[in-house]
Amino acid sequence: MTTRTPTAEAGPAPADPRPGLSPRRRRRLVQAAQYVLLVVVLGILVSLADWQQLQHQFLQLSVARRMFPDLLTVALTNTILYTLSGFGVGLVLGLVIALMRLSSVAPYRWIASVYIEIFRGLPALLIFIFIGVGVPLAFPGTTIPGGVYGQVALALGLVAAAYMAETIRAGIQAVPRGQLEAARTLGMSHGLAMRSIVIPQAFRVIVPPLTNELVLLFKDSSLVLFLGVSLETRELTKFGRDLASETANTTPIFVAGLCYLLITVPLGYVVRRLEARHAKAR
C-alpha cells in the first residue's frame, strides 16, 4: 500500500514584515551621522573658545603691521634661500650617493648604505648642531664658505641627500633595463647612457617625491636658529619668535605660520597635480 505525503503548494514566499535597510540607504545614514557628529563637535569647540582672547593673542593688527616689510624682505627671503640652497646641495649629493648605491664596486655601496642609514636615522636638529659646533671643533681653523647660508645649505643638504638618494635610486631602477642595453648596443658607454637616457627618464618619475622633499626642507629651515643667526640672517620662525618676545604677543608667530602655509599649500597642490599627470601617463 502506497502512502501519499501531503506537499505544500508552490507559491510566492511571504514578504518580510520588517525588511532590512539596503546597503545604499545604510551608507547614506552612516554618512549623515558622521556629518551630524562633525557639526556637533565643531559647535562645541566654537562655543567653548574664548574668541576675544584668541583675537587679542593671535590677531593683533597693530603687532602684525610691525612685521612689515622685514617679514618679506628678510625672514621670508632667507627662508626661501635656505630651502633652495639646501635642496640644491641635497640633490647633487643625493644623485652621487644613489649612483654609489648602484655601483658594482662593493666599498662604494657600503659607504652609500652607511651614509643613508646614519643621516636618515639622526634628527635634523643634531645635524645642525654638528655643523655649527662639531665642524669647528673637529677641524680647527676651518670655515664653511658663505657663513650661515653655507652652514644651512650644508646641514639641510646632508639631511635631504639621504632621502633623495633612495628616491633617485628607485627612479633609476624603475627605468626598464632594456633602455640601457639598447644604448650600449648602439655603442654608448655606460656613463653616457646613464647621463643621456636613464637618469633623465628616472627624474620624470621622481619629480613628485622630490617636490615633497622640498616642502619638508622648507619647514626644516626653521632649525637655523640653533646656528646663532644675526638680524640679517633670521628666517621666519626666528623672526616670529623674536618679535613675539619683544611684544609679549603671539601674533608674529601666527603670521609666520601663515607665510609657511602660503608656500607649502601651493607646493602640495603641485605635487598632487604631478602625481595625477604621471598616473595618467602610465
PDB file of N, CA and C in Angstrom, residues 135-226:
ATOM      1  N   VAL A 135      81.917  70.790  13.542  1.00  0.00           N
ATOM      2  CA  VAL A 135      82.907  71.002  12.478  1.00  0.00           C
ATOM      3  C   VAL A 135      84.040  71.924  12.926  1.00  0.00           C
ATOM      4  N   PRO A 136      83.752  73.094  13.541  1.00  0.00           N
ATOM      5  CA  PRO A 136      84.866  73.941  14.004  1.00  0.00           C
ATOM      6  C   PRO A 136      85.751  73.248  15.045  1.00  0.00           C
ATOM      7  N   LEU A 137      85.142  72.377  15.892  1.00  0.00           N
ATOM      8  CA  LEU A 137      85.946  71.672  16.885  1.00  0.00           C
ATOM      9  C   LEU A 137      86.765  70.554  16.255  1.00  0.00           C
ATOM     10  N   ALA A 138      86.178  69.861  15.296  1.00  0.00           N
ATOM     11  CA  ALA A 138      86.880  68.739  14.671  1.00  0.00           C
ATOM     12  C   ALA A 138      87.970  69.212  13.712  1.00  0.00           C
ATOM     13  N   PHE A 139      87.716  70.333  13.054  1.00  0.00           N
ATOM     14  CA  PHE A 139      88.681  70.863  12.076  1.00  0.00           C
ATOM     15  C   PHE A 139      88.986  72.318  12.433  1.00  0.00           C
ATOM     16  N   PRO A 140      89.887  72.559  13.385  1.00  0.00           N
ATOM     17  CA  PRO A 140      90.188  73.929  13.828  1.00  0.00           C
ATOM     18  C   PRO A 140      90.659  74.799  12.666  1.00  0.00           C
ATOM     19  N   GLY A 141      90.138  75.998  12.633  1.00  0.00           N
ATOM     20  CA  GLY A 141      90.511  76.938  11.587  1.00  0.00           C
ATOM     21  C   GLY A 141      89.730  76.778  10.296  1.00  0.00           C
ATOM     22  N   THR A 142      88.858  75.763  10.245  1.00  0.00           N
ATOM     23  CA  THR A 142      88.066  75.531   9.035  1.00  0.00           C
ATOM     24  C   THR A 142      86.771  76.328   9.102  1.00  0.00           C
ATOM     25  N   THR A 143      86.463  77.038   8.050  1.00  0.00           N
ATOM     26  CA  THR A 143      85.209  77.791   7.970  1.00  0.00           C
ATOM     27  C   THR A 143      84.458  77.353   6.724  1.00  0.00           C
ATOM     28  N   ILE A 144      83.159  77.213   6.863  1.00  0.00           N
ATOM     29  CA  ILE A 144      82.315  76.826   5.734  1.00  0.00           C
ATOM     30  C   ILE A 144      82.028  78.070   4.910  1.00  0.00           C
ATOM     31  N   PRO A 145      82.301  78.057   3.609  1.00  0.00           N
ATOM     32  CA  PRO A 145      82.051  79.244   2.773  1.00  0.00           C
ATOM     33  C   PRO A 145      80.589  79.668   2.830  1.00  0.00           C
ATOM     34  N   GLY A 146      80.391  80.987   2.843  1.00  0.00           N
ATOM     35  CA  GLY A 146      79.030  81.514   2.849  1.00  0.00           C
ATOM     36  C   GLY A 146      78.482  81.825   4.215  1.00  0.00           C
ATOM     37  N   GLY A 147      79.254  81.574   5.268  1.00  0.00           N
ATOM     38  CA  GLY A 147      78.778  81.884   6.610  1.00  0.00           C
ATOM     39  C   GLY A 147      77.572  81.039   6.988  1.00  0.00           C
ATOM     40  N   VAL A 148      76.557  81.697   7.547  1.00  0.00           N
ATOM     41  CA  VAL A 148      75.351  80.988   7.981  1.00  0.00           C
ATOM     42  C   VAL A 148      74.650  80.347   6.790  1.00  0.00           C
ATOM     43  N   TYR A 149      74.634  81.036   5.650  1.00  0.00           N
ATOM     44  CA  TYR A 149      73.975  80.483   4.465  1.00  0.00           C
ATOM     45  C   TYR A 149      74.649  79.180   4.033  1.00  0.00           C
ATOM     46  N   GLY A 150      75.981  79.152   4.075  1.00  0.00           N
ATOM     47  CA  GLY A 150      76.686  77.928   3.720  1.00  0.00           C
ATOM     48  C   GLY A 150      76.448  76.813   4.727  1.00  0.00           C
ATOM     49  N   GLN A 151      76.408  77.155   6.013  1.00  0.00           N
ATOM     50  CA  GLN A 151      76.154  76.152   7.039  1.00  0.00           C
ATOM     51  C   GLN A 151      74.767  75.537   6.892  1.00  0.00           C
ATOM     52  N   VAL A 152      73.769  76.393   6.650  1.00  0.00           N
ATOM     53  CA  VAL A 152      72.400  75.890   6.495  1.00  0.00           C
ATOM     54  C   VAL A 152      72.288  75.037   5.238  1.00  0.00           C
ATOM     55  N   ALA A 153      72.892  75.495   4.135  1.00  0.00           N
ATOM     56  CA  ALA A 153      72.832  74.726   2.889  1.00  0.00           C
ATOM     57  C   ALA A 153      73.463  73.348   3.091  1.00  0.00           C
ATOM     58  N   LEU A 154      74.589  73.290   3.817  1.00  0.00           N
ATOM     59  CA  LEU A 154      75.258  72.016   4.049  1.00  0.00           C
ATOM     60  C   LEU A 154      74.429  71.128   4.966  1.00  0.00           C
ATOM     61  N   ALA A 155      73.891  71.704   6.057  1.00  0.00           N
ATOM     62  CA  ALA A 155      73.117  70.899   7.004  1.00  0.00           C
ATOM     63  C   ALA A 155      71.849  70.346   6.352  1.00  0.00           C
ATOM     64  N   LEU A 156      71.099  71.211   5.677  1.00  0.00           N
ATOM     65  CA  LEU A 156      69.889  70.739   5.005  1.00  0.00           C
ATOM     66  C   LEU A 156      70.224  69.771   3.877  1.00  0.00           C
ATOM     67  N   GLY A 157      71.310  70.052   3.169  1.00  0.00           N
ATOM     68  CA  GLY A 157      71.701  69.169   2.073  1.00  0.00           C
ATOM     69  C   GLY A 157      72.082  67.783   2.548  1.00  0.00           C
ATOM     70  N   LEU A 158      72.804  67.683   3.678  1.00  0.00           N
ATOM     71  CA  LEU A 158      73.189  66.383   4.212  1.00  0.00           C
ATOM     72  C   LEU A 158      71.960  65.565   4.601  1.00  0.00           C
ATOM     73  N   VAL A 159      70.985  66.246   5.207  1.00  0.00           N
ATOM     74  CA  VAL A 159      69.757  65.540   5.605  1.00  0.00           C
ATOM     75  C   VAL A 159      68.961  65.118   4.379  1.00  0.00           C
ATOM     76  N   ALA A 160      68.781  66.060   3.435  1.00  0.00           N
ATOM     77  CA  ALA A 160      67.953  65.773   2.262  1.00  0.00           C
ATOM     78  C   ALA A 160      68.583  64.720   1.365  1.00  0.00           C
ATOM     79  N   ALA A 161      69.909  64.705   1.268  1.00  0.00           N
ATOM     80  CA  ALA A 161      70.588  63.777   0.358  1.00  0.00           C
ATOM     81  C   ALA A 161      70.299  62.327   0.714  1.00  0.00           C
ATOM     82  N   ALA A 162      70.175  62.032   2.016  1.00  0.00           N
ATOM     83  CA  ALA A 162      69.919  60.646   2.420  1.00  0.00           C
ATOM     84  C   ALA A 162      68.574  60.163   1.889  1.00  0.00           C
ATOM     85  N   TYR A 163      67.576  61.044   1.920  1.00  0.00           N
ATOM     86  CA  TYR A 163      66.250  60.664   1.413  1.00  0.00           C
ATOM     87  C   TYR A 163      66.202  60.724  -0.114  1.00  0.00           C
ATOM     88  N   MET A 164      66.818  61.744  -0.687  1.00  0.00           N
ATOM     89  CA  MET A 164      66.810  61.864  -2.143  1.00  0.00           C
ATOM     90  C   MET A 164      67.564  60.724  -2.805  1.00  0.00           C
ATOM     91  N   ALA A 165      68.623  60.229  -2.163  1.00  0.00           N
ATOM     92  CA  ALA A 165      69.403  59.144  -2.749  1.00  0.00           C
ATOM     93  C   ALA A 165      68.525  57.915  -2.955  1.00  0.00           C
ATOM     94  N   GLU A 166      67.717  57.585  -1.955  1.00  0.00           N
ATOM     95  CA  GLU A 166      66.840  56.425  -2.092  1.00  0.00           C
ATOM     96  C   GLU A 166      65.759  56.684  -3.139  1.00  0.00           C
ATOM     97  N   THR A 167      65.258  57.909  -3.212  1.00  0.00           N
ATOM     98  CA  THR A 167      64.254  58.239  -4.221  1.00  0.00           C
ATOM     99  C   THR A 167      64.832  58.137  -5.625  1.00  0.00           C
ATOM    100  N   ILE A 168      66.040  58.690  -5.804  1.00  0.00           N
ATOM    101  CA  ILE A 168      66.683  58.648  -7.121  1.00  0.00           C
ATOM    102  C   ILE A 168      67.033  57.210  -7.497  1.00  0.00           C
ATOM    103  N   ARG A 169      67.516  56.448  -6.535  1.00  0.00           N
ATOM    104  CA  ARG A 169      67.844  55.039  -6.819  1.00  0.00           C
ATOM    105  C   ARG A 169      66.602  54.285  -7.291  1.00  0.00           C
ATOM    106  N   ALA A 170      65.481  54.493  -6.608  1.00  0.00           N
ATOM    107  CA  ALA A 170      64.241  53.824  -7.018  1.00  0.00           C
ATOM    108  C   ALA A 170      63.816  54.270  -8.412  1.00  0.00           C
ATOM    109  N   GLY A 171      64.014  55.559  -8.722  1.00  0.00           N
ATOM    110  CA  GLY A 171      63.657  56.049 -10.051  1.00  0.00           C
ATOM    111  C   GLY A 171      64.521  55.438 -11.135  1.00  0.00           C
ATOM    112  N   ILE A 172      65.812  55.307 -10.864  1.00  0.00           N
ATOM    113  CA  ILE A 172      66.714  54.696 -11.847  1.00  0.00           C
ATOM    114  C   ILE A 172      66.344  53.235 -12.074  1.00  0.00           C
ATOM    115  N   GLN A 173      66.046  52.529 -10.995  1.00  0.00           N
ATOM    116  CA  GLN A 173      65.687  51.125 -11.132  1.00  0.00           C
ATOM    117  C   GLN A 173      64.324  50.935 -11.788  1.00  0.00           C
ATOM    118  N   ALA A 174      63.488  51.993 -11.772  1.00  0.00           N
ATOM    119  CA  ALA A 174      62.177  51.894 -12.418  1.00  0.00           C
ATOM    120  C   ALA A 174      62.273  51.991 -13.941  1.00  0.00           C
ATOM    121  N   VAL A 175      63.381  52.516 -14.445  1.00  0.00           N
ATOM    122  CA  VAL A 175      63.575  52.593 -15.898  1.00  0.00           C
ATOM    123  C   VAL A 175      63.885  51.187 -16.415  1.00  0.00           C
ATOM    124  N   PRO A 176      63.164  50.725 -17.439  1.00  0.00           N
ATOM    125  CA  PRO A 176      63.416  49.368 -17.953  1.00  0.00           C
ATOM    126  C   PRO A 176      64.881  49.164 -18.332  1.00  0.00           C
ATOM    127  N   ARG A 177      65.424  48.029 -17.937  1.00  0.00           N
ATOM    128  CA  ARG A 177      66.846  47.777 -18.195  1.00  0.00           C
ATOM    129  C   ARG A 177      67.139  47.700 -19.691  1.00  0.00           C
ATOM    130  N   GLY A 178      66.120  47.407 -20.476  1.00  0.00           N
ATOM    131  CA  GLY A 178      66.315  47.349 -21.913  1.00  0.00           C
ATOM    132  C   GLY A 178      66.750  48.675 -22.506  1.00  0.00           C
ATOM    133  N   GLN A 179      66.391  49.797 -21.832  1.00  0.00           N
ATOM    134  CA  GLN A 179      66.824  51.107 -22.309  1.00  0.00           C
ATOM    135  C   GLN A 179      68.352  51.214 -22.264  1.00  0.00           C
ATOM    136  N   LEU A 180      68.937  50.775 -21.166  1.00  0.00           N
ATOM    137  CA  LEU A 180      70.399  50.821 -21.030  1.00  0.00           C
ATOM    138  C   LEU A 180      71.069  49.844 -21.987  1.00  0.00           C
ATOM    139  N   GLU A 181      70.497  48.669 -22.116  1.00  0.00           N
ATOM    140  CA  GLU A 181      71.086  47.677 -23.007  1.00  0.00           C
ATOM    141  C   GLU A 181      71.021  48.131 -24.461  1.00  0.00           C
ATOM    142  N   ALA A 182      69.916  48.783 -24.847  1.00  0.00           N
ATOM    143  CA  ALA A 182      69.808  49.279 -26.215  1.00  0.00           C
ATOM    144  C   ALA A 182      70.838  50.376 -26.482  1.00  0.00           C
ATOM    145  N   ALA A 183      71.055  51.245 -25.484  1.00  0.00           N
ATOM    146  CA  ALA A 183      72.056  52.299 -25.649  1.00  0.00           C
ATOM    147  C   ALA A 183      73.455  51.711 -25.771  1.00  0.00           C
ATOM    148  N   ARG A 184      73.756  50.688 -24.991  1.00  0.00           N
ATOM    149  CA  ARG A 184      75.077  50.054 -25.090  1.00  0.00           C
ATOM    150  C   ARG A 184      75.239  49.368 -26.438  1.00  0.00           C
ATOM    151  N   THR A 185      74.146  48.823 -26.975  1.00  0.00           N
ATOM    152  CA  THR A 185      74.211  48.178 -28.289  1.00  0.00           C
ATOM    153  C   THR A 185      74.542  49.190 -29.379  1.00  0.00           C
ATOM    154  N   LEU A 186      74.046  50.441 -29.185  1.00  0.00           N
ATOM    155  CA  LEU A 186      74.328  51.489 -30.171  1.00  0.00           C
ATOM    156  C   LEU A 186      75.741  52.045 -30.055  1.00  0.00           C
ATOM    157  N   GLY A 187      76.512  51.565 -29.091  1.00  0.00           N
ATOM    158  CA  GLY A 187      77.898  51.995 -28.960  1.00  0.00           C
ATOM    159  C   GLY A 187      78.148  53.005 -27.864  1.00  0.00           C
ATOM    160  N   MET A 188      77.124  53.351 -27.079  1.00  0.00           N
ATOM    161  CA  MET A 188      77.313  54.306 -25.984  1.00  0.00           C
ATOM    162  C   MET A 188      78.044  53.636 -24.828  1.00  0.00           C
ATOM    163  N   SER A 189      78.832  54.435 -24.128  1.00  0.00           N
ATOM    164  CA  SER A 189      79.450  53.932 -22.903  1.00  0.00           C
ATOM    165  C   SER A 189      78.396  53.886 -21.795  1.00  0.00           C
ATOM    166  N   HIS A 190      78.731  53.166 -20.726  1.00  0.00           N
ATOM    167  CA  HIS A 190      77.778  53.058 -19.612  1.00  0.00           C
ATOM    168  C   HIS A 190      77.457  54.431 -19.022  1.00  0.00           C
ATOM    169  N   GLY A 191      78.508  55.243 -18.824  1.00  0.00           N
ATOM    170  CA  GLY A 191      78.291  56.566 -18.241  1.00  0.00           C
ATOM    171  C   GLY A 191      77.446  57.461 -19.129  1.00  0.00           C
ATOM    172  N   LEU A 192      77.728  57.448 -20.435  1.00  0.00           N
ATOM    173  CA  LEU A 192      76.959  58.279 -21.363  1.00  0.00           C
ATOM    174  C   LEU A 192      75.507  57.830 -21.423  1.00  0.00           C
ATOM    175  N   ALA A 193      75.278  56.516 -21.421  1.00  0.00           N
ATOM    176  CA  ALA A 193      73.907  56.004 -21.458  1.00  0.00           C
ATOM    177  C   ALA A 193      73.148  56.393 -20.192  1.00  0.00           C
ATOM    178  N   MET A 194      73.814  56.368 -19.044  1.00  0.00           N
ATOM    179  CA  MET A 194      73.163  56.765 -17.796  1.00  0.00           C
ATOM    180  C   MET A 194      72.812  58.250 -17.821  1.00  0.00           C
ATOM    181  N   ARG A 195      73.761  59.084 -18.290  1.00  0.00           N
ATOM    182  CA  ARG A 195      73.537  60.529 -18.277  1.00  0.00           C
ATOM    183  C   ARG A 195      72.477  60.964 -19.281  1.00  0.00           C
ATOM    184  N   SER A 196      72.461  60.364 -20.447  1.00  0.00           N
ATOM    185  CA  SER A 196      71.597  60.864 -21.512  1.00  0.00           C
ATOM    186  C   SER A 196      70.263  60.137 -21.636  1.00  0.00           C
ATOM    187  N   ILE A 197      70.157  58.927 -21.087  1.00  0.00           N
ATOM    188  CA  ILE A 197      68.936  58.145 -21.287  1.00  0.00           C
ATOM    189  C   ILE A 197      68.277  57.747 -19.956  1.00  0.00           C
ATOM    190  N   VAL A 198      69.030  57.097 -19.086  1.00  0.00           N
ATOM    191  CA  VAL A 198      68.429  56.521 -17.884  1.00  0.00           C
ATOM    192  C   VAL A 198      68.063  57.594 -16.864  1.00  0.00           C
ATOM    193  N   ILE A 199      69.018  58.452 -16.503  1.00  0.00           N
ATOM    194  CA  ILE A 199      68.765  59.443 -15.455  1.00  0.00           C
ATOM    195  C   ILE A 199      67.668  60.439 -15.848  1.00  0.00           C
ATOM    196  N   PRO A 200      67.642  60.968 -17.085  1.00  0.00           N
ATOM    197  CA  PRO A 200      66.510  61.856 -17.437  1.00  0.00           C
ATOM    198  C   PRO A 200      65.154  61.180 -17.302  1.00  0.00           C
ATOM    199  N   GLN A 201      65.048  59.900 -17.697  1.00  0.00           N
ATOM    200  CA  GLN A 201      63.779  59.199 -17.538  1.00  0.00           C
ATOM    201  C   GLN A 201      63.452  58.982 -16.060  1.00  0.00           C
ATOM    202  N   ALA A 202      64.469  58.708 -15.258  1.00  0.00           N
ATOM    203  CA  ALA A 202      64.240  58.496 -13.831  1.00  0.00           C
ATOM    204  C   ALA A 202      63.716  59.756 -13.164  1.00  0.00           C
ATOM    205  N   PHE A 203      64.225  60.918 -13.566  1.00  0.00           N
ATOM    206  CA  PHE A 203      63.800  62.165 -12.930  1.00  0.00           C
ATOM    207  C   PHE A 203      62.354  62.500 -13.272  1.00  0.00           C
ATOM    208  N   ARG A 204      61.863  62.044 -14.411  1.00  0.00           N
ATOM    209  CA  ARG A 204      60.449  62.262 -14.711  1.00  0.00           C
ATOM    210  C   ARG A 204      59.563  61.510 -13.727  1.00  0.00           C
ATOM    211  N   VAL A 205      60.060  60.377 -13.256  1.00  0.00           N
ATOM    212  CA  VAL A 205      59.291  59.562 -12.317  1.00  0.00           C
ATOM    213  C   VAL A 205      59.336  60.138 -10.908  1.00  0.00           C
ATOM    214  N   ILE A 206      60.468  60.703 -10.516  1.00  0.00           N
ATOM    215  CA  ILE A 206      60.672  61.082  -9.112  1.00  0.00           C
ATOM    216  C   ILE A 206      60.414  62.555  -8.841  1.00  0.00           C
ATOM    217  N   VAL A 207      59.908  63.299  -9.807  1.00  0.00           N
ATOM    218  CA  VAL A 207      59.629  64.712  -9.558  1.00  0.00           C
ATOM    219  C   VAL A 207      58.644  64.912  -8.400  1.00  0.00           C
ATOM    220  N   PRO A 208      57.510  64.171  -8.323  1.00  0.00           N
ATOM    221  CA  PRO A 208      56.603  64.383  -7.179  1.00  0.00           C
ATOM    222  C   PRO A 208      57.249  64.147  -5.814  1.00  0.00           C
ATOM    223  N   PRO A 209      57.950  63.019  -5.584  1.00  0.00           N
ATOM    224  CA  PRO A 209      58.581  62.873  -4.260  1.00  0.00           C
ATOM    225  C   PRO A 209      59.672  63.896  -3.987  1.00  0.00           C
ATOM    226  N   LEU A 210      60.376  64.355  -5.019  1.00  0.00           N
ATOM    227  CA  LEU A 210      61.373  65.406  -4.797  1.00  0.00           C
ATOM    228  C   LEU A 210      60.703  66.712  -4.396  1.00  0.00           C
ATOM    229  N   THR A 211      59.533  66.988  -4.963  1.00  0.00           N
ATOM    230  CA  THR A 211      58.796  68.189  -4.560  1.00  0.00           C
ATOM    231  C   THR A 211      58.332  68.074  -3.118  1.00  0.00           C
ATOM    232  N   ASN A 212      57.941  66.886  -2.700  1.00  0.00           N
ATOM    233  CA  ASN A 212      57.601  66.665  -1.293  1.00  0.00           C
ATOM    234  C   ASN A 212      58.803  66.940  -0.402  1.00  0.00           C
ATOM    235  N   GLU A 213      59.968  66.538  -0.845  1.00  0.00           N
ATOM    236  CA  GLU A 213      61.190  66.789  -0.071  1.00  0.00           C
ATOM    237  C   GLU A 213      61.464  68.283   0.036  1.00  0.00           C
ATOM    238  N   LEU A 214      61.134  69.033  -1.009  1.00  0.00           N
ATOM    239  CA  LEU A 214      61.294  70.483  -0.969  1.00  0.00           C
ATOM    240  C   LEU A 214      60.400  71.095   0.099  1.00  0.00           C
ATOM    241  N   VAL A 215      59.176  70.591   0.223  1.00  0.00           N
ATOM    242  CA  VAL A 215      58.259  71.074   1.269  1.00  0.00           C
ATOM    243  C   VAL A 215      58.836  70.787   2.652  1.00  0.00           C
ATOM    244  N   LEU A 216      59.384  69.590   2.855  1.00  0.00           N
ATOM    245  CA  LEU A 216      59.964  69.239   4.152  1.00  0.00           C
ATOM    246  C   LEU A 216      61.169  70.114   4.472  1.00  0.00           C
ATOM    247  N   LEU A 217      61.992  70.401   3.472  1.00  0.00           N
ATOM    248  CA  LEU A 217      63.146  71.267   3.702  1.00  0.00           C
ATOM    249  C   LEU A 217      62.716  72.684   4.058  1.00  0.00           C
ATOM    250  N   PHE A 218      61.633  73.145   3.451  1.00  0.00           N
ATOM    251  CA  PHE A 218      61.136  74.492   3.750  1.00  0.00           C
ATOM    252  C   PHE A 218      60.783  74.604   5.231  1.00  0.00           C
ATOM    253  N   LYS A 219      60.216  73.553   5.789  1.00  0.00           N
ATOM    254  CA  LYS A 219      59.882  73.578   7.221  1.00  0.00           C
ATOM    255  C   LYS A 219      61.121  73.349   8.089  1.00  0.00           C
ATOM    256  N   ASP A 220      62.028  72.474   7.640  1.00  0.00           N
ATOM    257  CA  ASP A 220      63.239  72.209   8.425  1.00  0.00           C
ATOM    258  C   ASP A 220      64.177  73.406   8.474  1.00  0.00           C
ATOM    259  N   SER A 221      64.000  74.362   7.568  1.00  0.00           N
ATOM    260  CA  SER A 221      64.853  75.553   7.599  1.00  0.00           C
ATOM    261  C   SER A 221      64.679  76.340   8.894  1.00  0.00           C
ATOM    262  N   SER A 222      63.598  76.082   9.639  1.00  0.00           N
ATOM    263  CA  SER A 222      63.392  76.771  10.913  1.00  0.00           C
ATOM    264  C   SER A 222      64.461  76.403  11.938  1.00  0.00           C
ATOM    265  N   LEU A 223      65.197  75.295  11.724  1.00  0.00           N
ATOM    266  CA  LEU A 223      66.236  74.883  12.668  1.00  0.00           C
ATOM    267  C   LEU A 223      67.480  75.758  12.592  1.00  0.00           C
ATOM    268  N   VAL A 224      67.490  76.716  11.675  1.00  0.00           N
ATOM    269  CA  VAL A 224      68.649  77.594  11.546  1.00  0.00           C
ATOM    270  C   VAL A 224      68.886  78.402  12.813  1.00  0.00           C
ATOM    271  N   LEU A 225      67.863  78.569  13.626  1.00  0.00           N
ATOM    272  CA  LEU A 225      68.028  79.361  14.856  1.00  0.00           C
ATOM    273  C   LEU A 225      69.063  78.751  15.801  1.00  0.00           C
ATOM    274  N   PHE A 226      69.364  77.449  15.653  1.00  0.00           N
ATOM    275  CA  PHE A 226      70.361  76.810  16.516  1.00  0.00           C
ATOM    276  C   PHE A 226      71.787  77.109  16.060  1.00  0.00           C
TER     277      PHE A 226
END
